[in-house]
CSV table of C-alpha atoms and ligand atoms in Angstrom, one decimal:
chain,number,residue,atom,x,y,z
A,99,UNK,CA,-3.6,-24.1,-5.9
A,100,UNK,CA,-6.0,-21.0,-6.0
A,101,UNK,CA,-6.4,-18.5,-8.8
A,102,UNK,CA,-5.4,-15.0,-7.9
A,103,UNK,CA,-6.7,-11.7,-9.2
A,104,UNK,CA,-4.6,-8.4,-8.6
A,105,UNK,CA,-6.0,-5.3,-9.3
A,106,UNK,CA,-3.6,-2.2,-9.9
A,107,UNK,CA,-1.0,-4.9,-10.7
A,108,UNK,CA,0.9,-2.4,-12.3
A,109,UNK,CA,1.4,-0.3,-9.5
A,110,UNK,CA,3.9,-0.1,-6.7
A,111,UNK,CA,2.6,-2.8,-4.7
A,112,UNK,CA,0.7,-4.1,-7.4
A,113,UNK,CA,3.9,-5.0,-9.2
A,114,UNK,CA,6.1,-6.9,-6.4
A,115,UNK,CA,3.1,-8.6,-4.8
A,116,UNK,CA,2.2,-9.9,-8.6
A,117,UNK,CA,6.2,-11.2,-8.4
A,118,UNK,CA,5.7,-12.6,-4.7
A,119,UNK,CA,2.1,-14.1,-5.5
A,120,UNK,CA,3.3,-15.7,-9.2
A,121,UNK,CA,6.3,-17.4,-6.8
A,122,UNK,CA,3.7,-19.1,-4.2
A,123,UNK,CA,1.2,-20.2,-7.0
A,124,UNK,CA,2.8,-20.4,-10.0
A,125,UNK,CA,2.8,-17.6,-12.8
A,126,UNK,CA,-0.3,-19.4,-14.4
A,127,UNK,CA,-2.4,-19.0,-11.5
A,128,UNK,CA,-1.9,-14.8,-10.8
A,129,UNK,CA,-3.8,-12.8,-13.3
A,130,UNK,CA,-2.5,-9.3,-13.1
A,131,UNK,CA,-4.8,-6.2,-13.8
A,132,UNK,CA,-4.4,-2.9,-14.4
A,133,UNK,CA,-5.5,0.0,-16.9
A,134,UNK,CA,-1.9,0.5,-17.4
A,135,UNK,CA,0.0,-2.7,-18.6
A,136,UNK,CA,2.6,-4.6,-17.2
A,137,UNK,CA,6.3,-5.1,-18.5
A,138,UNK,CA,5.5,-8.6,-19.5
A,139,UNK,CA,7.8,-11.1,-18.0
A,140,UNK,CA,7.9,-14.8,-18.7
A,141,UNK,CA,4.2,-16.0,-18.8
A,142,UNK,CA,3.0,-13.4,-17.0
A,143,UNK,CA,-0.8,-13.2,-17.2
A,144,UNK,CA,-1.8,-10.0,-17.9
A,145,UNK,CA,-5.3,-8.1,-18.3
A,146,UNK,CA,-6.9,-5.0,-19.0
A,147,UNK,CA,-8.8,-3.9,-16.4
A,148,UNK,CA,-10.8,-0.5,-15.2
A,149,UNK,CA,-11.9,-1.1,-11.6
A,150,UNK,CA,-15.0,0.8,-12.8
A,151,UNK,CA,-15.9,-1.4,-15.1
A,152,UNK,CA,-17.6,-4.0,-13.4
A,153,UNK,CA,-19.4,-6.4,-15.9
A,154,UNK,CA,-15.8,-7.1,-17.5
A,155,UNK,CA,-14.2,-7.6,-14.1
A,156,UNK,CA,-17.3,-9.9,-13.4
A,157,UNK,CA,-16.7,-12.2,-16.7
A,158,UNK,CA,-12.5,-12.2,-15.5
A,159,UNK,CA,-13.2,-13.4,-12.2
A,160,UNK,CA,-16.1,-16.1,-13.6
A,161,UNK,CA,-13.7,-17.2,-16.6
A,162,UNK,CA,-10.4,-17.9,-14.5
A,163,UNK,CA,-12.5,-19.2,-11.4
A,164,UNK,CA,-10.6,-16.4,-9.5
A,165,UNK,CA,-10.3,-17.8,-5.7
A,166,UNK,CA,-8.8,-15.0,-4.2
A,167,UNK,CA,-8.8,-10.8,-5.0
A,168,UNK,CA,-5.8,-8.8,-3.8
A,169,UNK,CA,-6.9,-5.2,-4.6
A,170,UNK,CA,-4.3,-2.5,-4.7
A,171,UNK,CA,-5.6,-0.2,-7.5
A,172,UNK,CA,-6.0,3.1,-6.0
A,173,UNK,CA,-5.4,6.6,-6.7
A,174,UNK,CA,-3.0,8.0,-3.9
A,175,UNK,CA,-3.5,11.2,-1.3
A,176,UNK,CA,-1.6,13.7,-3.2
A,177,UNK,CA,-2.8,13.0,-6.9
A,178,UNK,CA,-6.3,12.9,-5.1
A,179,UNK,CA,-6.7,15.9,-3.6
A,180,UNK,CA,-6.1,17.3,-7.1
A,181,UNK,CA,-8.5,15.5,-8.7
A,182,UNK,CA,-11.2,14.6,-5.9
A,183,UNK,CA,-13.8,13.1,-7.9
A,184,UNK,CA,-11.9,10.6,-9.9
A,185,UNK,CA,-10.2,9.3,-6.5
A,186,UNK,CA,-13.8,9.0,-5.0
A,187,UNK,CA,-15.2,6.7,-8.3
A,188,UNK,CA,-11.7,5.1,-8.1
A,189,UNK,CA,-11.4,4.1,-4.4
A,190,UNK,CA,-14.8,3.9,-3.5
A,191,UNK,CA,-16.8,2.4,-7.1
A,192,UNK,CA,-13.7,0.3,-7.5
A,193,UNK,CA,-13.6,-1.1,-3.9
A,194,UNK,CA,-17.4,-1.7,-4.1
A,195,UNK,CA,-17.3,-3.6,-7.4
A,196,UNK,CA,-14.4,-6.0,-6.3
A,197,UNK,CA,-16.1,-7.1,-3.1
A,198,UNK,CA,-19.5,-7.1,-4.8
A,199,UNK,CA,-18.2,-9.5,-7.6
A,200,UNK,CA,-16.4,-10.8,-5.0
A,201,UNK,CA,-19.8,-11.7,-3.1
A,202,UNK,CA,-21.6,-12.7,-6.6
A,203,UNK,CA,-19.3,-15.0,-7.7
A,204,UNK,CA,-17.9,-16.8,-4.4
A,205,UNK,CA,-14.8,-15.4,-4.0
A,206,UNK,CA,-13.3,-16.8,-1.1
A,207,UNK,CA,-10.7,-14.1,0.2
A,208,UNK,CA,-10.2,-10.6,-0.8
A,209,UNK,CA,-7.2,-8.4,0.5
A,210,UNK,CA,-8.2,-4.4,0.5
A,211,UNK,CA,-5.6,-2.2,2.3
A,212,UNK,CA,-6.0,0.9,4.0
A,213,UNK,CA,-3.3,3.4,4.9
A,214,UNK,CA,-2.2,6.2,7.7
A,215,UNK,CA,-4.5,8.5,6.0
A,216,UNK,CA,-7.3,6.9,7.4
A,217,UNK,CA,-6.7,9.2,10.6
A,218,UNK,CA,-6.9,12.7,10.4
A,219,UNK,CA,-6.0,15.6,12.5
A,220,UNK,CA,-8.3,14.9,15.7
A,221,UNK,CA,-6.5,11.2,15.5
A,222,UNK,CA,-4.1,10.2,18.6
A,223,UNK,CA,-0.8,11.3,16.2
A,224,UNK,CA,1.1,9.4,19.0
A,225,UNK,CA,0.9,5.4,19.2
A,226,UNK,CA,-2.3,5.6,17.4
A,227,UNK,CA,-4.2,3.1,18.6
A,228,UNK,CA,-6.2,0.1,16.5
A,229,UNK,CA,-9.7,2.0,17.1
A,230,UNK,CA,-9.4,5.9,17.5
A,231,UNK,CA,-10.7,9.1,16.3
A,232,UNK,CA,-11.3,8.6,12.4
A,233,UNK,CA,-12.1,12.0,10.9
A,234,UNK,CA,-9.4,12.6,8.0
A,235,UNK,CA,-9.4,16.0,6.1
A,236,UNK,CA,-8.2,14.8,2.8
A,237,UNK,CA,-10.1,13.0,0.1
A,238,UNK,CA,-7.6,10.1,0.1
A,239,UNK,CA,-8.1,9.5,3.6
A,240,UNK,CA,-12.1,9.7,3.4
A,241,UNK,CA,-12.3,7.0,0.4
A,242,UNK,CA,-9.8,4.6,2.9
A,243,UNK,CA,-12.1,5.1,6.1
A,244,UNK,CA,-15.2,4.3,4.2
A,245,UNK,CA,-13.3,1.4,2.5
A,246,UNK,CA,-12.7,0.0,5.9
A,247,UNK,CA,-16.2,0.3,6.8
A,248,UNK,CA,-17.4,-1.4,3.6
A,249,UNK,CA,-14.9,-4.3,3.6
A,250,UNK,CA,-16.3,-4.6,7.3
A,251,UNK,CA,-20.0,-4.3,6.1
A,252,UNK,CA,-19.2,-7.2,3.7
A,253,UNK,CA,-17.5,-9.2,6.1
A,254,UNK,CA,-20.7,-9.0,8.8
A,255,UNK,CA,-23.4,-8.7,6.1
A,256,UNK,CA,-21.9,-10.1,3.0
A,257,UNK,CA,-20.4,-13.4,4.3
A,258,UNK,CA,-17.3,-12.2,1.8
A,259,UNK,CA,-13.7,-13.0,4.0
A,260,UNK,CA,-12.4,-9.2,3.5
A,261,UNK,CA,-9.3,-8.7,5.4
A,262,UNK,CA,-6.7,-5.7,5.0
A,263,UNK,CA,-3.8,-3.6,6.8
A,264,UNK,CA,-3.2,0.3,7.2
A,265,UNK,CA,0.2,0.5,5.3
A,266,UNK,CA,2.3,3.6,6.3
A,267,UNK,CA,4.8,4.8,3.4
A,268,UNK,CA,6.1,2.4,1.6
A,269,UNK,CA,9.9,2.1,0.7
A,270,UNK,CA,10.6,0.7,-2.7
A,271,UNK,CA,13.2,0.1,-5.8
A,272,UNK,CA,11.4,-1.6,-8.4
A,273,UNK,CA,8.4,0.6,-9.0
A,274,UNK,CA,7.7,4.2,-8.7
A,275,UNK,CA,5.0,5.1,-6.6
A,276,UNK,CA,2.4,7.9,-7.8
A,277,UNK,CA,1.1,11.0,-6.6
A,278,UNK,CA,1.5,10.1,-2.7
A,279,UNK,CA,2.7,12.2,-0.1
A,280,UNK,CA,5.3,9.9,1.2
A,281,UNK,CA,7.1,9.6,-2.0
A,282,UNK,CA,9.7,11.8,-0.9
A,283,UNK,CA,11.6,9.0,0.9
A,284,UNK,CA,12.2,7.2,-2.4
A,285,UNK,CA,12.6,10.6,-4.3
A,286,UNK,CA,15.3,10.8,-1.3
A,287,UNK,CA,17.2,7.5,-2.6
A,288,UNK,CA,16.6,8.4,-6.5
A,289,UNK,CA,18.7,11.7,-6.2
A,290,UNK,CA,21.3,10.8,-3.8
A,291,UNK,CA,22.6,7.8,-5.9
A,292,UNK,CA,22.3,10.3,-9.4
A,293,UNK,CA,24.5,12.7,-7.1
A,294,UNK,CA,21.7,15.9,-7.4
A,295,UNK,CA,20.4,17.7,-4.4
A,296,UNK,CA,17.4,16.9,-3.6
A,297,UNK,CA,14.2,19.4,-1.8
A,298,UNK,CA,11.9,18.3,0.3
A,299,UNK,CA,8.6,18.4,0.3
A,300,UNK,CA,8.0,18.0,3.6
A,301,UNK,CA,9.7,20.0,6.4
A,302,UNK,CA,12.4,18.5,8.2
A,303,UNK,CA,10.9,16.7,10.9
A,304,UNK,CA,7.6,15.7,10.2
A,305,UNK,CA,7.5,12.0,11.4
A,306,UNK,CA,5.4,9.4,9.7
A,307,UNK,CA,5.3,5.6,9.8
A,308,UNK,CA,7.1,3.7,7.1
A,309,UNK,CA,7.9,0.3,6.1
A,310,UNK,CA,9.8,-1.6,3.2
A,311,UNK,CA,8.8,-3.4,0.8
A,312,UNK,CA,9.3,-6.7,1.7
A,313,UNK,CA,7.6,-6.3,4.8
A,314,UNK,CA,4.9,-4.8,3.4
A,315,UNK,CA,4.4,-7.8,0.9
A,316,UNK,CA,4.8,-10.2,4.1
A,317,UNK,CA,1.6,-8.4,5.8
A,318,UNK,CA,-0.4,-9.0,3.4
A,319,UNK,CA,0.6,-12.8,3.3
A,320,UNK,CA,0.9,-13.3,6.8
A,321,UNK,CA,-2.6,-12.3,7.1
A,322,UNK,CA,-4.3,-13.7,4.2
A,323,UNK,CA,-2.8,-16.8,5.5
A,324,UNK,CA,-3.9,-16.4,8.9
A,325,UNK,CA,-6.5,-18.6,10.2
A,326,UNK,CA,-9.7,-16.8,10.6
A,327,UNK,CA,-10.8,-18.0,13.5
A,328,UNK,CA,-7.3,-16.1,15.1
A,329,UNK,CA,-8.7,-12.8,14.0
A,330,UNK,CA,-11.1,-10.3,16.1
A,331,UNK,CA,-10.9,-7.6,13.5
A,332,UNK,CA,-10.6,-8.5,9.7
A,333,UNK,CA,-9.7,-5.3,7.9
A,334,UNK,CA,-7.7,-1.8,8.8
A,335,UNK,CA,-5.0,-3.7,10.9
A,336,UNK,CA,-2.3,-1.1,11.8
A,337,UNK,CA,1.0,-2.1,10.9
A,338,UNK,CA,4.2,-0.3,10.8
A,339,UNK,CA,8.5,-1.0,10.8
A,340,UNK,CA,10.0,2.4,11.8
A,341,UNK,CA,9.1,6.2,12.3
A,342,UNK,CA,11.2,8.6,9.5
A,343,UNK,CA,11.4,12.5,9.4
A,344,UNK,CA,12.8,13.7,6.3
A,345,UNK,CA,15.8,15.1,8.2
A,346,UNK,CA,16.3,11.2,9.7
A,347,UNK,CA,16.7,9.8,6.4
A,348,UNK,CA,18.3,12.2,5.1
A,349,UNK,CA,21.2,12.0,7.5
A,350,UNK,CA,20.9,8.1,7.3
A,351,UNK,CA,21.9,8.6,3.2
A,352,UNK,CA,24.5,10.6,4.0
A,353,UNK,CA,26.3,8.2,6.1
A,354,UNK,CA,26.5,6.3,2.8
A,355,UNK,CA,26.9,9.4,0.4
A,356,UNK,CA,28.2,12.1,2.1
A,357,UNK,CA,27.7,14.2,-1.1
A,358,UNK,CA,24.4,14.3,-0.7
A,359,UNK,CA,22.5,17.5,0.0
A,360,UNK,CA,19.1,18.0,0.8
A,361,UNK,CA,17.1,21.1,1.4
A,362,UNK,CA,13.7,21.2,2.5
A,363,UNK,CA,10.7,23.2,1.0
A,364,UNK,CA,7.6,22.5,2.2
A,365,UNK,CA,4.5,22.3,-0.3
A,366,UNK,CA,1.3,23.2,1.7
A,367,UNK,CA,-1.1,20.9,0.4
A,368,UNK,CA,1.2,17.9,1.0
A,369,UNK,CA,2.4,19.1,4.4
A,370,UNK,CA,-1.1,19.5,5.7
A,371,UNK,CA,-1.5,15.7,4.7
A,372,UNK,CA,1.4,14.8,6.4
A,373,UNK,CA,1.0,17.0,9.5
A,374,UNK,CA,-2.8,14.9,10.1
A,375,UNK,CA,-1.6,11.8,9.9
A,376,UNK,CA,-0.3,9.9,12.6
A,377,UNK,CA,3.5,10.2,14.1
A,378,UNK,CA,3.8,6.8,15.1
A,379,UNK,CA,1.1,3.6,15.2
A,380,UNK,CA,0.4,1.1,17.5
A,381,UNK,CA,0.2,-2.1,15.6
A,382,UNK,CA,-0.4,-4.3,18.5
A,383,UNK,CA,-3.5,-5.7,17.2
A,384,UNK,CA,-1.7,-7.4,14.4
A,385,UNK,CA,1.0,-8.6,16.6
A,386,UNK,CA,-1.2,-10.1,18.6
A,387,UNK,CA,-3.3,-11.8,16.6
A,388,UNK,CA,-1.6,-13.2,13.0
A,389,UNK,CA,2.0,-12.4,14.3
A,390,UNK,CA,2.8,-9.5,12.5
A,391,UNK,CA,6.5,-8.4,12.8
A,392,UNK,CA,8.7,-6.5,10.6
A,393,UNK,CA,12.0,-7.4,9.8
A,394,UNK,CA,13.7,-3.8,8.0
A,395,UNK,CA,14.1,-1.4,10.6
A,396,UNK,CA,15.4,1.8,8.9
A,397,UNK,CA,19.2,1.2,8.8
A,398,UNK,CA,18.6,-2.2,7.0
A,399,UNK,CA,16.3,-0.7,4.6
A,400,UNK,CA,18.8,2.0,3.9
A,401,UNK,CA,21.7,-0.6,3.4
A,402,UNK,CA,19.4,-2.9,1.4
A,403,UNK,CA,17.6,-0.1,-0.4
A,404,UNK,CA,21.2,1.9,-1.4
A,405,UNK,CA,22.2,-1.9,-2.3
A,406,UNK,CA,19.2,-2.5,-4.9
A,407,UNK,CA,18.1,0.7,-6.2
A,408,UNK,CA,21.0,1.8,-8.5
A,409,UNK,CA,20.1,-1.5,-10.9
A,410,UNK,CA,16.9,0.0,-11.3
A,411,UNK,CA,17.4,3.5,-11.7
A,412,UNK,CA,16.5,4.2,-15.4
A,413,UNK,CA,12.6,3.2,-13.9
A,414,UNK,CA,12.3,6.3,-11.6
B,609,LIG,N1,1.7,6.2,0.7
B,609,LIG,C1,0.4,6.7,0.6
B,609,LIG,C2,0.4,8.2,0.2
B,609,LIG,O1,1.3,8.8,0.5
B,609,LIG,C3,-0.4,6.6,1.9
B,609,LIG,O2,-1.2,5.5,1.8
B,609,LIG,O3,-0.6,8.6,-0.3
């Protein structure tokens, strides 16, 4: 079985995919990173590690033979746009060390996702398709555009097997995310099952793809897995579940908890994120070639999400 490497394994993704990795391999063959560290579960491997730092990262991979890189550190759209500079070294000089050790060292399959915020306001915002306008306002967005391009550039030039998705939001209970503008949604959860209003910071109907967890996890797998011969593009796959406004889940909570009230306030520098990314995305591209298919549309999610959360409230 291959030794994997995670990087920002502390993270929101980071931390179920470490969980769902550990399960295919066996925990002694997932070595978890992150400048942050881990709640240390039974054997979990677990490393300090500054995507920055590339001579260290360079000694992990070379000491635990590390056969595959899934690399979800990242600093998200909202937290970047208030610090730009630290989310361009982050993004961009961590991306470019993991695919360069990745390259020095033999690596034979790195995972590097992308996001929604890879489009911008002269995007499509309507079933955006695969290849489309790419011009996104927000520093977020322009590190995940140029990260596509690299893990590209390393695929054609480098001989390195790069391959990632564009995730929309992502729905979770076990981990909080961090500084991204589709936070809300779980904000949304969080406060409706601790029985306090909640505001928005969004405006009622601003649509944007999302997607839960375990389908989130599954896109990775499905298409590290997937045979390479199957695929015409390698990284920036679109791939979404269901389209939410904040006034769509919020109704869809209060179904459950009719208690619930939400009011809606709209912070600019988050809106203006959300109003240049897409509406909806086409994700044919991924259906057609490694079978991508969610299986949580949003009333399963909700169900499954007000099902699971409250165990895990004291984390958010
Ligand atoms: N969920 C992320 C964010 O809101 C998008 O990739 O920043």
């Amino acid at each position: 079985m291959s030794t994997i490497l995670v990087t920002g394994a502390s993270g929101q993704i980071g931390s179920e995919l470490v969980r769902e990795l550990q399960q295919r391999v066996g925990i002694s063959s997932v070595i978890s990173t992150d400048i942050k560290p881990l709640p240390l579960e039974n054997g979990t491997i677990f490393k300090k590690l500054d995507v920055l730092d590339r001579r260290k990262f360079e000694e992990l991979v070379r000491e635990y033979h590390v056969e595959e890189i899934y690399h979800l550190a990242a600093i998200l759209s909202a937290a970047a746009e208030k610090n730009p500079i630290l989310a361009w070294n982050i993004n961009m000089t961590g991306t470019l060390n993991v695919l360069d050790v990745a390259r020095v060292c033999g690596v034979s399959k790195v995972f590097i996702p992308s996001s929604i915020a890879a489009f911008g306001p002269s995007t499509p915002l309507d079933h955006t398709p695969q290849t489309t306008i790419q011009r996104p306002n927000a520093i977020y967005g322009i590190t995940k555009v140029a990260g596509e391009l690299l893990g590209d550039y390393y695929v054609e030039k480098m001989g390195v097997d790069c391959r990632g998705v564009r995730y929309p939001g992502i729905i979770s209970y076990l981990t909080p995310p961090g500084g991204g503008t589709t936070d809300y949604a779980i904000d949304m959860f969080v406060s409706a099952l601790r029985k306090e209003p909640y505001t928005c910071y969004l405006s009622p109907d601003t649509s944007l793809d999302m997607m839960y967890m375990p389908d989130a996890l599954r896109a990775c797998i499905q298409l590290m897995d997937a045979d390479s011969t199957s695929l015409l593009h390698h990284n920036a796959f679109n791939v979404t579940a269901f389209q939410l406004t904040p006034a769509r889940l919020a109704a869809a909570i209060q179904e459950y908890i009719p208690s619930f009230v939400c009011a809606f306030e709209s912070d600019p520098v988050r809106q203006a994120i959300a109003d240049s990314w897409p509406n909806s995305m086409d994700d044919q591209a991924a259906r057609t070639e490694w079978g991508w298919e969610p299986r949580f549309d949003l009333d399963s999610m909700v169900q499954d999400m007000l099902q699971q959360l409250p165990a895990h409230l004291s984390l958010f």
